[in-house]
Coordinates of C-alpha atoms and ligand atoms in Angstrom, one line a residue:
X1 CA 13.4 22.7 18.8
X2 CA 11.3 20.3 21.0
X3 CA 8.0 18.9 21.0
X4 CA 5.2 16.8 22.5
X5 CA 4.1 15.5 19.1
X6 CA 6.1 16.4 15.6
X7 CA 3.6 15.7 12.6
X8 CA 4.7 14.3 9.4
X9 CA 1.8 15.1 6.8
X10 CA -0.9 17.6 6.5
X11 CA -4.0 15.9 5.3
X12 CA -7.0 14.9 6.9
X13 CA -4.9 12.7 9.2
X14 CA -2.2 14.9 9.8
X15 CA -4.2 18.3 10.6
X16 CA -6.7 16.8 12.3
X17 CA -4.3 15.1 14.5
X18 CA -2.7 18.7 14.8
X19 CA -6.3 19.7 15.9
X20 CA -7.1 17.5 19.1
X21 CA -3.4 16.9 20.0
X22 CA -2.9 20.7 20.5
X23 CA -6.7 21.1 21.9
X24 CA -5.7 18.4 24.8
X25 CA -2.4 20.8 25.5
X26 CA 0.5 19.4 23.5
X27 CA 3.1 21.3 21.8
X28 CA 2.8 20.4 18.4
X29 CA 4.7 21.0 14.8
X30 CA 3.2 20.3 11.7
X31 CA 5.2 19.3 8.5
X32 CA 3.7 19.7 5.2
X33 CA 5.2 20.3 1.9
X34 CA 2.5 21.6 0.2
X35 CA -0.8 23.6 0.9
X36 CA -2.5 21.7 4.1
X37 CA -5.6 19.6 3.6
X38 CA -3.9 16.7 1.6
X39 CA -5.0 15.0 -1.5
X40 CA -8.5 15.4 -0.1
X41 CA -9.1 18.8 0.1
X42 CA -6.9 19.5 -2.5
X43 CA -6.9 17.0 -5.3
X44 CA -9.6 14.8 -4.0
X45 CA -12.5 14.4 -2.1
X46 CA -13.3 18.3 -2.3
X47 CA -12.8 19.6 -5.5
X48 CA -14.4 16.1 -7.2
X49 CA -17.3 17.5 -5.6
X50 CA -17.4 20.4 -6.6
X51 CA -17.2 19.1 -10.3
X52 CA -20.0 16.8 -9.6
X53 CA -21.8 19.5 -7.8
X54 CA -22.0 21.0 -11.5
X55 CA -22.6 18.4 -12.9
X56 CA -25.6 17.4 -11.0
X57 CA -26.7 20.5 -11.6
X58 CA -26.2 20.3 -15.4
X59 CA -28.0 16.9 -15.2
X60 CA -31.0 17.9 -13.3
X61 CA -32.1 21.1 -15.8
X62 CA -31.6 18.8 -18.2
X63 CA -34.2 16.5 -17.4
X64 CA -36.4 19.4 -16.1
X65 CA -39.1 18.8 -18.4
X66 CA -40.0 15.6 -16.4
X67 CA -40.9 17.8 -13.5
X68 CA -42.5 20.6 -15.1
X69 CA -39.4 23.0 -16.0
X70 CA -38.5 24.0 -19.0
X71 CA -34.7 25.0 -19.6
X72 CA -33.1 25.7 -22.5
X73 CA -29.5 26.2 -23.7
X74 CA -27.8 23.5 -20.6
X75 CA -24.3 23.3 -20.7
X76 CA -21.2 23.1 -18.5
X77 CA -18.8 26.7 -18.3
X78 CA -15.6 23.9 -17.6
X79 CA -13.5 27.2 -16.4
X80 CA -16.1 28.1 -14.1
X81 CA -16.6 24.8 -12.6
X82 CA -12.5 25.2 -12.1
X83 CA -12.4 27.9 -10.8
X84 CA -15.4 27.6 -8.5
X85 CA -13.4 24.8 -7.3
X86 CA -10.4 26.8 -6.4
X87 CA -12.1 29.5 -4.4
X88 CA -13.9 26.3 -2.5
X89 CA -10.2 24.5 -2.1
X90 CA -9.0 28.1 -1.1
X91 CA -11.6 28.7 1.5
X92 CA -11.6 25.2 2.9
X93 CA -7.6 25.0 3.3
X94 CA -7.6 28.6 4.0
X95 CA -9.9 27.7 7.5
X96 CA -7.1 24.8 8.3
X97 CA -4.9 26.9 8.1
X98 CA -6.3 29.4 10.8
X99 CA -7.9 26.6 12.9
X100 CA -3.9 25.3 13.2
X101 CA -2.5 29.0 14.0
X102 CA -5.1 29.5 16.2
X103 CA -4.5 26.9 18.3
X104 CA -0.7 27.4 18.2
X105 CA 0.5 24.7 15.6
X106 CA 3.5 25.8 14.1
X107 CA 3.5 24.6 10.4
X108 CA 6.8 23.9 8.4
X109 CA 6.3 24.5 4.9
X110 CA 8.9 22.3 3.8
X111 CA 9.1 18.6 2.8
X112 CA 10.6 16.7 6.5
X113 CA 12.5 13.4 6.8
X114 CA 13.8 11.3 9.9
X115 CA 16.7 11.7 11.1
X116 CA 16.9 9.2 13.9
X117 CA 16.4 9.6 17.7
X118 CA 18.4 12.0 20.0
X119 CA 17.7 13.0 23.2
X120 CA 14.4 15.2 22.8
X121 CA 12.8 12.5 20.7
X122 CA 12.1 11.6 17.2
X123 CA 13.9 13.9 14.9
X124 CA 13.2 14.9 11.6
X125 CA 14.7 17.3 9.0
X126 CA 13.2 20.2 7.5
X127 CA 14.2 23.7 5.6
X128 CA 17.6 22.5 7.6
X129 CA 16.5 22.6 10.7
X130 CA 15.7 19.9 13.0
X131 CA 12.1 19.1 15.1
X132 CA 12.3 16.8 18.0
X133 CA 9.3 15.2 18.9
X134 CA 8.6 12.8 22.5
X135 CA 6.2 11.3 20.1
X136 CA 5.8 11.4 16.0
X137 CA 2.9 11.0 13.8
X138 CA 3.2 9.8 10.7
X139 CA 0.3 10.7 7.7
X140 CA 2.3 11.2 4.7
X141 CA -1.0 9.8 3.0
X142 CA -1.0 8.6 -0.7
X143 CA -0.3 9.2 -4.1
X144 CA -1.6 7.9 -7.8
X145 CA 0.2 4.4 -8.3
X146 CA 1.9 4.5 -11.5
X147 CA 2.2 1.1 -13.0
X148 CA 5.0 0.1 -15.2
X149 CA 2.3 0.4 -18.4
X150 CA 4.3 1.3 -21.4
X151 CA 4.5 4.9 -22.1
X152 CA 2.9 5.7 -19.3
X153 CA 5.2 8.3 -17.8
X154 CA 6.4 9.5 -21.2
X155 CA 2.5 10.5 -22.3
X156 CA 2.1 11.7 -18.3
X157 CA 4.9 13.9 -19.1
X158 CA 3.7 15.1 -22.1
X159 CA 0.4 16.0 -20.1
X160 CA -1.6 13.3 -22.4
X161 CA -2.0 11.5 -19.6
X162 CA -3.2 12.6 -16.2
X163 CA -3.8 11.6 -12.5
X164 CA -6.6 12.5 -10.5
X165 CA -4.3 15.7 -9.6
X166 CA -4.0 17.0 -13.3
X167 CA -7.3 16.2 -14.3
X168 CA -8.7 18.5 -11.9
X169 CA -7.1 21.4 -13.7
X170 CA -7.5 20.9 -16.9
X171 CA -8.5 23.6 -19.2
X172 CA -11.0 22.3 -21.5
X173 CA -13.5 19.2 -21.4
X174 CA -11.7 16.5 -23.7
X175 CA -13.8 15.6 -26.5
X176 CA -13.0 12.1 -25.9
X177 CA -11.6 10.6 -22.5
X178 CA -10.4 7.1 -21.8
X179 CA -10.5 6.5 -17.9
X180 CA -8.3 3.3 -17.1
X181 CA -9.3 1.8 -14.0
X182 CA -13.2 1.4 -13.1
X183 CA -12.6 2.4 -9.1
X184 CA -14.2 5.3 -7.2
X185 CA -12.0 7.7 -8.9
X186 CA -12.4 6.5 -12.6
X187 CA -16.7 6.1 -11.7
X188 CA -16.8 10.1 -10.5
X189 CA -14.6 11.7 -13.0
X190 CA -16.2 9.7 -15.8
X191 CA -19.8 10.8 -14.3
X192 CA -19.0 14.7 -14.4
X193 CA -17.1 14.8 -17.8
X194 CA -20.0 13.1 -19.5
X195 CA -22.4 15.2 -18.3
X196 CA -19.7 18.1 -19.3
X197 CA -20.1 16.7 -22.8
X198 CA -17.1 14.1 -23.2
X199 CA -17.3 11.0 -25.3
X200 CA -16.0 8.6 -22.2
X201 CA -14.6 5.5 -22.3
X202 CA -14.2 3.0 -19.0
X203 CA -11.2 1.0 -19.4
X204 CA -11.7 -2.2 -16.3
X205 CA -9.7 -4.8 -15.5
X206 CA -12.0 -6.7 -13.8
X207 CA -15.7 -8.1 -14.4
X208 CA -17.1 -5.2 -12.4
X209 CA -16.7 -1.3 -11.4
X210 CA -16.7 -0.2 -8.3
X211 CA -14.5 -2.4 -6.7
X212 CA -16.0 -4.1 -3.4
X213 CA -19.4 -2.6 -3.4
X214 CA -22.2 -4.9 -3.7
X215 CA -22.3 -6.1 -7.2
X216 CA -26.7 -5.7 -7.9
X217 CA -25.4 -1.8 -7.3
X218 CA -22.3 -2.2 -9.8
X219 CA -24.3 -3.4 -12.6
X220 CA -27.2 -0.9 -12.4
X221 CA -24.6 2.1 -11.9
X222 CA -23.3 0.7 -15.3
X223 CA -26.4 0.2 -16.5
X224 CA -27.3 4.2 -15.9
X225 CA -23.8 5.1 -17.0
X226 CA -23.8 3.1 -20.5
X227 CA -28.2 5.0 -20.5
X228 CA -26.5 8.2 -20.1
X229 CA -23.8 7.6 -22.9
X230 CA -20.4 6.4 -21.4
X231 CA -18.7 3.3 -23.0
X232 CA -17.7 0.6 -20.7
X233 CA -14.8 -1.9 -21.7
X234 CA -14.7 -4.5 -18.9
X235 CA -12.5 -7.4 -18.7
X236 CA -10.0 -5.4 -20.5
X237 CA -6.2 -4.6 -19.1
X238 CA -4.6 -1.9 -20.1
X239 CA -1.0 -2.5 -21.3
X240 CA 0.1 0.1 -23.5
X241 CA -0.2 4.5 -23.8
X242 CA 0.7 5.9 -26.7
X243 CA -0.1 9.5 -28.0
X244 CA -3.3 9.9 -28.8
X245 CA -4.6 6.5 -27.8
X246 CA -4.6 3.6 -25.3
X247 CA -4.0 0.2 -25.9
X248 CA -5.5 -2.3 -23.9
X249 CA -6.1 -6.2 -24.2
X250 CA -9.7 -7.5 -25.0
X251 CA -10.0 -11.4 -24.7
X252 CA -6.7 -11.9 -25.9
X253 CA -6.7 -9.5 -28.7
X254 CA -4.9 -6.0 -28.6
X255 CA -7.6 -3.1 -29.2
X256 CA -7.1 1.0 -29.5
X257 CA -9.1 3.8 -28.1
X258 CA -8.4 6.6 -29.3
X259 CA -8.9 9.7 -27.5
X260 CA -7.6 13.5 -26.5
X261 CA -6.7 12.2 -22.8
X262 CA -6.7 10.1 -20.7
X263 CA -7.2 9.6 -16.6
X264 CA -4.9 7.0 -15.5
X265 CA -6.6 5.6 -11.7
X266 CA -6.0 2.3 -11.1
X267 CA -5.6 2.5 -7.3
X268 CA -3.0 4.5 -4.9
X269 CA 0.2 3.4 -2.9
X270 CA 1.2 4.8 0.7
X271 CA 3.8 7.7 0.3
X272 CA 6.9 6.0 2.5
X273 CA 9.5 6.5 0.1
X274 CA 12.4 9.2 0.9
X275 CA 10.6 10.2 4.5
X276 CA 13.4 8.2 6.4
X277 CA 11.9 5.4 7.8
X278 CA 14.6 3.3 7.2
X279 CA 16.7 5.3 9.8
X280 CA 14.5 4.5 12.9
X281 CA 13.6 1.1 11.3
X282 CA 9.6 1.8 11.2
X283 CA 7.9 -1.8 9.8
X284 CA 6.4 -1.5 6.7
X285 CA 4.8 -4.3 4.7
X286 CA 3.4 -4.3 1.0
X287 CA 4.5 -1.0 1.1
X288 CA 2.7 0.4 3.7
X289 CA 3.4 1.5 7.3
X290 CA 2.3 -1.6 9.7
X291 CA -0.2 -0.7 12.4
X292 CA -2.1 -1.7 15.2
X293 CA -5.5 -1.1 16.1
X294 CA -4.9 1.8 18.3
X295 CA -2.4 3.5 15.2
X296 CA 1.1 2.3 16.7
X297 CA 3.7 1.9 14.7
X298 CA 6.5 -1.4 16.0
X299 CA 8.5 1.6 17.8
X300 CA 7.2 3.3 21.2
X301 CA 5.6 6.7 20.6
X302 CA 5.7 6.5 16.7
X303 CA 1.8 6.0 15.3
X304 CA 0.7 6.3 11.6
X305 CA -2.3 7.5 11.0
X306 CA -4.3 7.8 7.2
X307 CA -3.5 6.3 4.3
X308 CA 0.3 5.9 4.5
X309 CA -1.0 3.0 6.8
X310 CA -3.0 1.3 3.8
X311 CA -5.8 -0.1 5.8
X312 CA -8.7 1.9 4.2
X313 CA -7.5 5.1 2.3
X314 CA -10.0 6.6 3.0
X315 CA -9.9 10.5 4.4
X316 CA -12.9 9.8 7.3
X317 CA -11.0 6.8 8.1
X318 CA -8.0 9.0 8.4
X319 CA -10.0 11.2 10.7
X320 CA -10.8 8.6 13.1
X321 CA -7.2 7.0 13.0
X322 CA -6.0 10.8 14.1
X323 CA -8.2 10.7 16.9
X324 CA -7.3 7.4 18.0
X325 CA -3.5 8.1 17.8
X326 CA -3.9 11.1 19.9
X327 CA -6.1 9.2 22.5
X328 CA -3.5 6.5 22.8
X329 CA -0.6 9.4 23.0
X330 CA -3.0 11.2 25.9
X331 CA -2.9 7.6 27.8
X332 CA -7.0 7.6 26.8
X333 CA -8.5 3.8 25.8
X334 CA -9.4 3.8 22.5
X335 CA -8.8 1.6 19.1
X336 CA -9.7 2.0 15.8
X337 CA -12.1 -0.5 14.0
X338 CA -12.8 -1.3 10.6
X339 CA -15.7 -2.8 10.6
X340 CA -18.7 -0.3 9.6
X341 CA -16.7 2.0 7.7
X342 CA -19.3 3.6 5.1
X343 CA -18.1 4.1 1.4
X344 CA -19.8 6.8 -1.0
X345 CA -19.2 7.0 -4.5
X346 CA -20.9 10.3 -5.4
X347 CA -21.8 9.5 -8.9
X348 CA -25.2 10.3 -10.1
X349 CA -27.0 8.6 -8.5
X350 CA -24.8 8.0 -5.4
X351 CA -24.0 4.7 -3.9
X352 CA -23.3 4.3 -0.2
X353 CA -22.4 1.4 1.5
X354 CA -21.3 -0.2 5.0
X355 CA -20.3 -3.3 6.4
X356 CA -21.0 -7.2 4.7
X357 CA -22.6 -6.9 1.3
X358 CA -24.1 -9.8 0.3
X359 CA -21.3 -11.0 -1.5
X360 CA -18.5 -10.7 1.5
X361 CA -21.1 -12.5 4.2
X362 CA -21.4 -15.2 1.4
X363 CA -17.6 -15.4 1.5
X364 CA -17.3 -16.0 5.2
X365 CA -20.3 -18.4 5.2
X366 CA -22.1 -16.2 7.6
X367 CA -25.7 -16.9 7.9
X368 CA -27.5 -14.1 7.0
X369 CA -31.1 -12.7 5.4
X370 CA -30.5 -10.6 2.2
X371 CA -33.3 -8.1 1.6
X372 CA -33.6 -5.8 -1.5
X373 CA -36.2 -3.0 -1.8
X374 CA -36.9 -1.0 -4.5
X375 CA -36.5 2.8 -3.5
X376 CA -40.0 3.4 -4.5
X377 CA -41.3 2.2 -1.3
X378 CA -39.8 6.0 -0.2
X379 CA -42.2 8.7 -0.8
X380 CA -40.0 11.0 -1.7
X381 CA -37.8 9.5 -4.0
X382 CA -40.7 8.9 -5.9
X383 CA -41.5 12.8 -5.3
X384 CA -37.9 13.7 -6.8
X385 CA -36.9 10.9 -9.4
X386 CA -39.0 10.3 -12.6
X387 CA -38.2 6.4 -13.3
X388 CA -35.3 6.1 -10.7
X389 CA -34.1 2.4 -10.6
X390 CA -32.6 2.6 -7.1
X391 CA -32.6 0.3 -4.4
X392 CA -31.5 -0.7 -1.0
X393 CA -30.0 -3.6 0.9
X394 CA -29.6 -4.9 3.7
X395 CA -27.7 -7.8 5.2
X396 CA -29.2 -9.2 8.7
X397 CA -27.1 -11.7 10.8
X398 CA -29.6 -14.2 11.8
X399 CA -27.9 -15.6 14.9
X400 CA -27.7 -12.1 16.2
X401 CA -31.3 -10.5 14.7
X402 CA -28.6 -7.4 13.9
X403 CA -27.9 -5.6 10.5
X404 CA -24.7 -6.1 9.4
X405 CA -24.9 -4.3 5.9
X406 CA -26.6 -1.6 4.3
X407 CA -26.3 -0.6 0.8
X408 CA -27.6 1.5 -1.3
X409 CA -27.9 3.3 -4.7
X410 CA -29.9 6.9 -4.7
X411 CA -29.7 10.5 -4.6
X412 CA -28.5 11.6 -1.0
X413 CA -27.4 8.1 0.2
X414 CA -23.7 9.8 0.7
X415 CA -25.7 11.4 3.6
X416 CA -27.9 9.3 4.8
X417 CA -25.3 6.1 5.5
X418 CA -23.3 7.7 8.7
X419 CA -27.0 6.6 10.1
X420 CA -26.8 2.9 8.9
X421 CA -23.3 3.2 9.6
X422 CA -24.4 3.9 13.3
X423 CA -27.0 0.8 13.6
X424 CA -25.0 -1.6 12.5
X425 CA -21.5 -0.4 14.4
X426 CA -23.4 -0.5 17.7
X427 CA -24.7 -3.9 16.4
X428 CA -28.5 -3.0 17.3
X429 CA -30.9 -5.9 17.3
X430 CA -33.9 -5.5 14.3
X431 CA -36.1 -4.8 17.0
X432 CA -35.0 -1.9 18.3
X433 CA -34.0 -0.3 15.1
X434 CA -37.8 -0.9 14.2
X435 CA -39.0 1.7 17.0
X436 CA -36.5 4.4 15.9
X437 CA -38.7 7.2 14.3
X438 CA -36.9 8.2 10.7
X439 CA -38.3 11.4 9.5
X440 CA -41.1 12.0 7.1
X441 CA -41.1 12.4 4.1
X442 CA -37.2 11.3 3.7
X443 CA -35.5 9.0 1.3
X444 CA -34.1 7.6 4.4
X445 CA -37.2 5.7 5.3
X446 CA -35.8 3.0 3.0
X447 CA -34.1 1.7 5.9
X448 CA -37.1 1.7 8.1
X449 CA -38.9 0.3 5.1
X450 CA -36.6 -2.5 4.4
X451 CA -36.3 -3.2 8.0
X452 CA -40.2 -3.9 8.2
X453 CA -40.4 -6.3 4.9
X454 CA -37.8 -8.3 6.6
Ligands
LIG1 P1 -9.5 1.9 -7.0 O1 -8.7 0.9 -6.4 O2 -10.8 2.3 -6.4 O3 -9.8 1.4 -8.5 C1 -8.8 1.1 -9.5 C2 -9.4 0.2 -10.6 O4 -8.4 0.1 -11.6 C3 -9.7 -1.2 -10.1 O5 -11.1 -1.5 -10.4 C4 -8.7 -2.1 -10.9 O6 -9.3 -3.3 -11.3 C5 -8.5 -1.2 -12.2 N1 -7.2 -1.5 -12.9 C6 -6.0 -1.6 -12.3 N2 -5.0 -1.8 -13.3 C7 -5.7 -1.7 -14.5 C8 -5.3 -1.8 -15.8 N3 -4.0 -2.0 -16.2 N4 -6.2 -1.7 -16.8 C9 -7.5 -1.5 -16.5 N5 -7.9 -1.4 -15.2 C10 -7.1 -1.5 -14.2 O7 -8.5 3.1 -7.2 P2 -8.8 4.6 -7.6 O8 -10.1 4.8 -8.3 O9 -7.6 5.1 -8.3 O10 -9.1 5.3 -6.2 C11 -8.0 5.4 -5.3 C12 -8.4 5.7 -3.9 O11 -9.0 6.9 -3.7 C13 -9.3 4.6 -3.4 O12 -8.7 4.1 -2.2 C14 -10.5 5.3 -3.0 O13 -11.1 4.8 -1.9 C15 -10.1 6.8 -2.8 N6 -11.1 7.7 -3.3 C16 -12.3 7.7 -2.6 C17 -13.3 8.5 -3.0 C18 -14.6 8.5 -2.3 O14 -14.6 8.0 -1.1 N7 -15.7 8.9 -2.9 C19 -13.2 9.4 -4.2 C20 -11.9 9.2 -4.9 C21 -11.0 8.4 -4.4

């Protein structure tokens, strides 16, 4: 069977792809294994949510008595908050699903490899048949990295250890959890299993969570996170699982935590293995499929798209690195850039971030003015959060007069950063972002706010 476009992968990449490619006219197939919607609407981004949806919930009633409401009795049903989390998984993939059959995807529910190139295209195996595409798109996406850490996969097979996958299921709220790994994964499943009732216990590597975000924001997330109860062991690599505990190295000396389980997030690596790339001879380095900026692979008419490519693992980057391989397939001008690509950690509070923090335009010696504002300067934070500690800030280049970073930690800054993520893409100069009108009252003010004490 022949095809414009044969998809391998049915995440956010890979359906979305799907989406515009057959929108525009193409004859497309879809291969994916498992349920479409990838690790992020399946394992990920969607049903973390949903947990921390709860848990927010949880959180707020119990504090009601700051903002005159009493509640009594507050506690997380765990099985509901799973199974809430199905029907949402259910409904969302449920919708791919149609949107692809109604636009006359086919869908190959079967795991497809490369086969090599015959005279319809790029062909690749699945459920024994063969799907020849004039062009292929690759989005095989991601899984958990699994580090040689002794005992590692004997405790995951023993289901004492879990991934991001597992832990979503998981009958019962551990009484005590050890996350390894103090990255976006490890901040948000920490966050809703404390407020669940967990005894949890941050296992880092490094001197700070979060990874890359700015690091004012890393040590007051930590600083809410140890107020609210959860242990933080920083500095300390984790070398050794073992049932019922993990061992880990603390300034030289080997330490225990005990505990029921244990989340095991300490990054992700691209899925190329066993797909056939070798048979075509797609470049890969580090692991990962090699790019360029408008999602081609080194062969004509092969793109990868998503996190298989590495660049930002990320589903919304995903999404725009669809649209951009399908533009470049449709002969339409377009590359992808990675420079204002916002980042939400959706902890509570949240932290949202784009371009430089102050930290990164340090590191390139750009010259730049660093201004932090307390997120008290927003009326209605104040309205809304009894003693909140948040803040914003923002990164101005001064040869330019043009915001090159915003951060920020507060309640809805997950949705308010597409907006910062907007000024500083189109690179607009101070002055013109001071005559935009932000609504009122709105948390996003900050911006405004911190653009005027500039
Ligand atoms: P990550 O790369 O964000 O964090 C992993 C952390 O583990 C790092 O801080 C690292 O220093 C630490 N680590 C590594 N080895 C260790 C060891 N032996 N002992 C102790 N610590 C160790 O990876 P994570 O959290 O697994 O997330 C994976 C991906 O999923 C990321 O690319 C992330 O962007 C994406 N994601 C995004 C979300 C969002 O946008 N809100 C939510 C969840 C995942």
């Amino acid at each position: 069977m022949s095809y414009d476009l044969v998809v391998l992968g049915g995440g956010p990449a890979g359906y979305l792809a799907c989406e515009r490619a057959a929108h525009e006219g193409m004859k497309v197939v879809l291969i994916e294994k498992r349920n479409v919607g990838g690790v992020c609407l399946n394992e990920g981004c969607i049903p973390s949510k949903t947990f921390l949806y709860s848990a927010k919930l949880k959180d707020g009633a119990a504090h009601g008595n700051k903002y005159g409401v009493k509640c009594k009795g507050i506690e997380i049903d765990h099985p509901a908050v799973v199974a809430r989390k199905n029907k949402v998984v259910k409904t969302l993939t449920g919708g791919i699903a149609s949107m692809l059959k109604g636009l006359k995807v086919e869908w190959v529910k079967a795991a497809g490899v490369i086969k090599g190139k015959g005279p319809d295209g790029y062909e690749v195996e699945a459920d024994g048949k063969i799907y020849a595409g004039k062009r292929l798109l690759i989005a095989t996406g991601s899984e958990a990295a699994m580090p040689p850490i002794d005992g590692l996969y004997e405790q995951f097979e023993k289901g004492f250890a879990l991934t991001n996958r597992e832990i979503l299921d998981i009958e019962a709220v551990p009484k005590k959890l050890v996350v390894i790994g103090g990255g976006v994964i490890g901040l948000e499943m920490a966050s809703y299993f404390n407020s669940a009732g967990s005894e949890v216990t941050v296992i880092e590597m490094l001197d700070q969570i979060g990874g890359p975000i700015d690091s004012d924001i890393a040590k007051l997330l930590k600083k809410n996170y140890e107020a609210k109860g959860i242990t933080f062991k920083m500095g300390c690599k984790v070398t050794k699982i073992e049932a019922g505990a993990v061992v880990y190295e603390e300034a030289g000396k080997q330490q225990k935590a005990e505990c029921d389980k244990t989340l095991v997030c300490i990054g992700r690596k691209a899925n190329t293995q066993g797909i056939g790339l070798e048979t075509i001879g797609v470049l890969t380095e580090r692991g990962a499929v090699v790019t360029d900026e408008r999602m081609k692979t080194n062969l004509p008419e092969v793109y990868a798209a998503g996190d298989v490519n590495g660049k930002s693992m990320l589903a919304h980057t995903a999404y725009r690195e669809a649209e951009v391989a399908v533009n470049n397939m449709l002969g339409k001008k377009d590359i992808m850039k990675y420079n204002a690509i916002p980042g939400v950690i959706y902890t509570n509070p949240e932290v949202a971030g784009v371009g430089e923090t102050e930290q990164s335009a340090k590191a390139k010696g750009l010259d730049v003015t660093i201004k932090k504002v307390p997120m008290q300067f927003a009326g209605r934070y104040v309205a809304e959060n009894e003693g909140g500690n948040g803040f914003i800030k923002i990164i101005v280049d001064n040869k330019w007069n043009k915001l090159v970073g915003v951060h920020m930690i507060t309640n809805y800054s997950s949705e308010i950063i597409w907006g910062a993520d907007a000024l500083v893409d189109k690179e607009m100069n101070i002055e013109a972002i001071k005559k935009i009108v932000f609504p009122h009252p709105t948390v996003s003010e900050i911006i405004r706010e911190a653009i005027f004490q500039l």
